[in-house]
Coordinates of C-alpha atoms in Angstrom, one line a residue:
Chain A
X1 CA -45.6 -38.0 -11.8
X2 CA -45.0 -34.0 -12.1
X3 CA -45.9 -32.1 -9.3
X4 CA -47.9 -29.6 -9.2
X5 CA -47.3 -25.8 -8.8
X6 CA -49.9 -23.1 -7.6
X7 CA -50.4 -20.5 -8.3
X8 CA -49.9 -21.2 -12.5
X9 CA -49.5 -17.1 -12.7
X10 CA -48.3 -14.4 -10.6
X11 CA -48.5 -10.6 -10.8
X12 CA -47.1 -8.4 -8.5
X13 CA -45.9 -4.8 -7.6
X14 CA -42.2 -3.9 -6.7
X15 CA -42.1 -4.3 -3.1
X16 CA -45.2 -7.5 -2.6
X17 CA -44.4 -10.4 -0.9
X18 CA -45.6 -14.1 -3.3
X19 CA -46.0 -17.6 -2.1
X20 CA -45.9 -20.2 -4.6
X21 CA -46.1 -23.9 -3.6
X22 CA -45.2 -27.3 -4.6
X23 CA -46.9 -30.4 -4.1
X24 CA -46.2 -33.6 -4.6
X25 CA -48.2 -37.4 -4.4
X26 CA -45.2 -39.3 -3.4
X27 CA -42.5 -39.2 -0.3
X28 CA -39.6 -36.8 -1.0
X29 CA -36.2 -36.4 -0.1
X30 CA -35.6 -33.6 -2.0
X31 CA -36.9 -30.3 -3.3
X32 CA -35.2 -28.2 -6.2
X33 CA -36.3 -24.7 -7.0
X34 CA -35.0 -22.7 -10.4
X35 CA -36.0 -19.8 -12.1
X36 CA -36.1 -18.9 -15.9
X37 CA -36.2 -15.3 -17.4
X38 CA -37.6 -15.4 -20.6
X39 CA -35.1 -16.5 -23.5
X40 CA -33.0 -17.7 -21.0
X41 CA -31.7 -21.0 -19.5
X42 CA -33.1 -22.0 -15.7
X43 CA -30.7 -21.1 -13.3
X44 CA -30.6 -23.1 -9.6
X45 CA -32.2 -21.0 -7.0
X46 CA -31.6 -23.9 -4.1
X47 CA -32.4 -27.4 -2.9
X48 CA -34.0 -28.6 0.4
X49 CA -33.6 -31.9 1.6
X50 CA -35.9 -33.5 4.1
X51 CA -35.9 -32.4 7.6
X52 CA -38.2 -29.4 7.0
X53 CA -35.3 -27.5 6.5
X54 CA -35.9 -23.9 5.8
X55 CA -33.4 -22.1 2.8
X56 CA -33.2 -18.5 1.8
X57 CA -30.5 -15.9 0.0
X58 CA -31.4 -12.6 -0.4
X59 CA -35.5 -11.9 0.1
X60 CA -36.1 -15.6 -1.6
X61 CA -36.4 -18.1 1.2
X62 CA -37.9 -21.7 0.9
X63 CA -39.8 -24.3 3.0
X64 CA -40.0 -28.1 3.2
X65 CA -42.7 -29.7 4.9
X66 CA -42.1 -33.7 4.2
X67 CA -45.0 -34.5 5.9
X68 CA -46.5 -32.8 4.0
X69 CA -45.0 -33.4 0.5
X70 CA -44.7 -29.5 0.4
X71 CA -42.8 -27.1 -0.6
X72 CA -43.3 -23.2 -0.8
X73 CA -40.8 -20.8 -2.1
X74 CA -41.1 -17.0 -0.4
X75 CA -40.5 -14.1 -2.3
X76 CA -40.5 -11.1 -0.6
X77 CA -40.2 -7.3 -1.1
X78 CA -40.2 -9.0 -4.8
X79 CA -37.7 -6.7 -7.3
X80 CA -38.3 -6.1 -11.1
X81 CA -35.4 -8.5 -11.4
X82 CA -37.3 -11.5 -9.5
X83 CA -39.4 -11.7 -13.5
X84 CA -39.4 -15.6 -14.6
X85 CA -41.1 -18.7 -14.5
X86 CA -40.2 -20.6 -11.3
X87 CA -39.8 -24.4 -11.5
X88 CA -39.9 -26.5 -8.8
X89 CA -38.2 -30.3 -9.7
X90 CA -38.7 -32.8 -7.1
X91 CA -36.8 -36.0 -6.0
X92 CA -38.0 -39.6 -4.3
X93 CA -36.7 -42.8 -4.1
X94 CA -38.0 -44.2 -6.4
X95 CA -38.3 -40.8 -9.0
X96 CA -34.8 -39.1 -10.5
X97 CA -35.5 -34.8 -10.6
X98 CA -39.2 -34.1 -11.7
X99 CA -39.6 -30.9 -12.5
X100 CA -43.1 -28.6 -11.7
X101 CA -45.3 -27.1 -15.1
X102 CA -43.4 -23.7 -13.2
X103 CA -45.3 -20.9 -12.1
X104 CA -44.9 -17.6 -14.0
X105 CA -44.2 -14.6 -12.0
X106 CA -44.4 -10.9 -13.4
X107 CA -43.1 -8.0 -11.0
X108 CA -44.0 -4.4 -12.4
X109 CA -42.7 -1.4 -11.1
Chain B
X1 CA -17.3 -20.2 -14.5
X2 CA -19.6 -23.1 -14.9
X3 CA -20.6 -23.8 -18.6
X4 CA -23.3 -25.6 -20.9
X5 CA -23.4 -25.0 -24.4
X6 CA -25.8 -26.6 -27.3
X7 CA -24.5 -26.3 -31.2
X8 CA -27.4 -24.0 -31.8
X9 CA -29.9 -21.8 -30.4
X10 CA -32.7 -22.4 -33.5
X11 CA -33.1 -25.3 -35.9
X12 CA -35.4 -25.8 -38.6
X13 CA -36.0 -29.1 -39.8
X14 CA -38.0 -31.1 -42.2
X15 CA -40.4 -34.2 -41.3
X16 CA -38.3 -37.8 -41.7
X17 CA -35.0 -35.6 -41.4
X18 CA -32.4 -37.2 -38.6
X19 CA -31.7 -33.9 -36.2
X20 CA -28.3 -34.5 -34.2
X21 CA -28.6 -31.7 -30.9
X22 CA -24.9 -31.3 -28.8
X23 CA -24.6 -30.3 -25.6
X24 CA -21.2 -29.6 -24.0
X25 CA -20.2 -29.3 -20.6
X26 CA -16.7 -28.3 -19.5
X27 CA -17.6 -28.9 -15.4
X28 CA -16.4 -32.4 -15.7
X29 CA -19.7 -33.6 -14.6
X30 CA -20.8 -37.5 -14.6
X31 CA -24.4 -36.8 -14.9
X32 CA -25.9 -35.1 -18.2
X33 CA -29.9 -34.7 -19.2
X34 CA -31.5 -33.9 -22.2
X35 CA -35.5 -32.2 -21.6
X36 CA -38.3 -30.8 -24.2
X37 CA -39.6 -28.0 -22.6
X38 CA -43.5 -26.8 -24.1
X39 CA -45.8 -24.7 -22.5
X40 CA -47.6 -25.3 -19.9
X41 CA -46.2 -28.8 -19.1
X42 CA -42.5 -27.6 -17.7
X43 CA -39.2 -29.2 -18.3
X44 CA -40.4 -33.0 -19.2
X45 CA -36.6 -35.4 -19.0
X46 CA -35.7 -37.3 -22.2
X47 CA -33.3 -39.3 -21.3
X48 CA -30.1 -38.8 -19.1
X49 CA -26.5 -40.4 -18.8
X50 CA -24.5 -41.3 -15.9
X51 CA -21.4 -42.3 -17.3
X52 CA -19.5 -42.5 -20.5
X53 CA -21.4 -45.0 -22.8
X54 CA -24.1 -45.3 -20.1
X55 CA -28.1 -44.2 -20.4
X56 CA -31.6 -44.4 -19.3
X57 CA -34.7 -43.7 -20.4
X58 CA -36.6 -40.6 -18.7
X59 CA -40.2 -39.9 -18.6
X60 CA -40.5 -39.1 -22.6
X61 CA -38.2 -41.4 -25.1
X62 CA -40.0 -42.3 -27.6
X63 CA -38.6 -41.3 -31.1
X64 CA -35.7 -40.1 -29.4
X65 CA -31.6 -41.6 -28.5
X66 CA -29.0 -40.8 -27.4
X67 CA -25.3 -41.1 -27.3
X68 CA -22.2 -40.4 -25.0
X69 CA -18.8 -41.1 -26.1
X70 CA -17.2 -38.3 -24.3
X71 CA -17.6 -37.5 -21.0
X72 CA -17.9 -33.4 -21.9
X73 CA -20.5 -34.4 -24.5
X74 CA -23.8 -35.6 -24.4
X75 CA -26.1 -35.9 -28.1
X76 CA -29.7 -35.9 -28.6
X77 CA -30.6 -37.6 -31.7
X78 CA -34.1 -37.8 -33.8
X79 CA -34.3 -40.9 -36.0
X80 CA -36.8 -39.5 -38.0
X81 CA -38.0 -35.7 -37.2
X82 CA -41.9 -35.0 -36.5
X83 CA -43.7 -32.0 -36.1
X84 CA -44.8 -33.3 -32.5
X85 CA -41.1 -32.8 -32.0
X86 CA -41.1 -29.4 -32.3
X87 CA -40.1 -27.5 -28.8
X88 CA -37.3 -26.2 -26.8
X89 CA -34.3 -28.7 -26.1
X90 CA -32.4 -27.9 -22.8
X91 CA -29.1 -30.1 -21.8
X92 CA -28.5 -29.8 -18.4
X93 CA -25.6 -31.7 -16.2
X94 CA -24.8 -32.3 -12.6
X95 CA -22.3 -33.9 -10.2
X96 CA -22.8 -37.8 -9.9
X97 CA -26.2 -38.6 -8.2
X98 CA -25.2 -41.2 -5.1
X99 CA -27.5 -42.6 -2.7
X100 CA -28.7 -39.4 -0.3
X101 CA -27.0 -36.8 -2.2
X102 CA -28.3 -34.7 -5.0
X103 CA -26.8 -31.4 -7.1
X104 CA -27.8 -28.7 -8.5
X105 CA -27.8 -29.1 -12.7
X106 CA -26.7 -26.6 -14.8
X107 CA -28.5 -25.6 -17.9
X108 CA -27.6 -24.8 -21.2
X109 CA -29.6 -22.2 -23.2
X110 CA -31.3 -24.8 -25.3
X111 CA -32.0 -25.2 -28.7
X112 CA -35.6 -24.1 -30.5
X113 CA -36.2 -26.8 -32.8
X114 CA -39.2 -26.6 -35.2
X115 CA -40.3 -29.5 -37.7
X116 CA -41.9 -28.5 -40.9

């Protein structure tokens, strides 16, 4: 079962802070996030494994709330160059990587 | 520097036509996946391999197969093309998935098939 990304759409200004979160119905032990610019191939952002471990390079940061079956990625002081559909691809015991429907994020200067 | 390649970025192929896709991967990676990506439902797994000569089914086989004789190469074959099957391909691979441990996978650029 896919899980579910909010918001589906994003636009920001150079310089805004976006949230977008990940959800899932089943117990995780793992959280993938990627990003895809258009025409291109997803490329790995990071994984979080449970132990509400918090990730981050650069201004993107991540959360994982196991409890919860959560997890938000942080973008902030977002850059023209942060453009591209985030995926988020989650991973259970019982479930290989599922990947999100992605969440499309558009920066404008 | 890592690398994924597919034999072609865009494919245009007739209904009942068998459509061969190849991925490549020169990471030495055990793990390989083939996904259809469409709009608005993501990157949905076809099938994936493990091993030489080994598979299993993702969420989305039907009137698709497989086959890995190589370790560097993974294929995504269509018996008989539909226009259903038109969509983006994307190969990806990854180090071997043990118990507790998971990798980041590696995409390719994928391949635009369309069925006419």
């Amino acid at each position: 079962q896919q899980p579910v990304q909010s918001p589906q759409a994003v636009i920001l200004r150079e310089g805004e802070d976006a949230v977008i979160n990940c959800s899932s119905s089943k117990a995780l032990y793992s959280v993938h996030w990627y990003r895809q610019k258009h025409g291109e191939a997803p490329v790995f952002l990071m994984i979080l494994l449970k132990g509400g471990e918090q990730k981050g390079h650069d201004k993107i940061s991540a959360s994982f709330n196991e409890k919860k079956q959560q997890s938000s990625l942080y973008l902030t002081a977002s850059q023209l160059s942060y453009s591209g559909t985030y995926f988020c691809g989650t991973e259970s015991n019982t479930d290989k990587l599922i990947f999100g429907t992605g969440t499309r994020l558009q920066v404008f200067p | 520097d890592v690398k994924v390649t597919q034999s072609s970025r865009y494919l245009v192929k007739r209904t009942g036509e068998k459509v061969f896709l190849e991925c490549v991967q020169d990471m030495d990676h055990e793990n390989m996946f083939w996904y259809r990506q469409d709009p608005g439902l993501g990157l949905r797994l076809i099938y994936f391999s493990y091993d030489v000569k080994m598979k299993e089914k993702g969420d989305i086989p039907e009137g698709y197969s497989v086959s890995r004789e190589k370790k560097e190469r993974f294929s995504l074959i269509l018996e008989s093309a539909s226009t259903n099957q038109t969509s983006m391909y994307l190969c990806a691979s990854s180090l071997f998935l043990r118990q507790g441990a998971t990798y980041e996978q590696y995409f390719g650029p994928g391949t635009r098939l369309t069925v006419t």
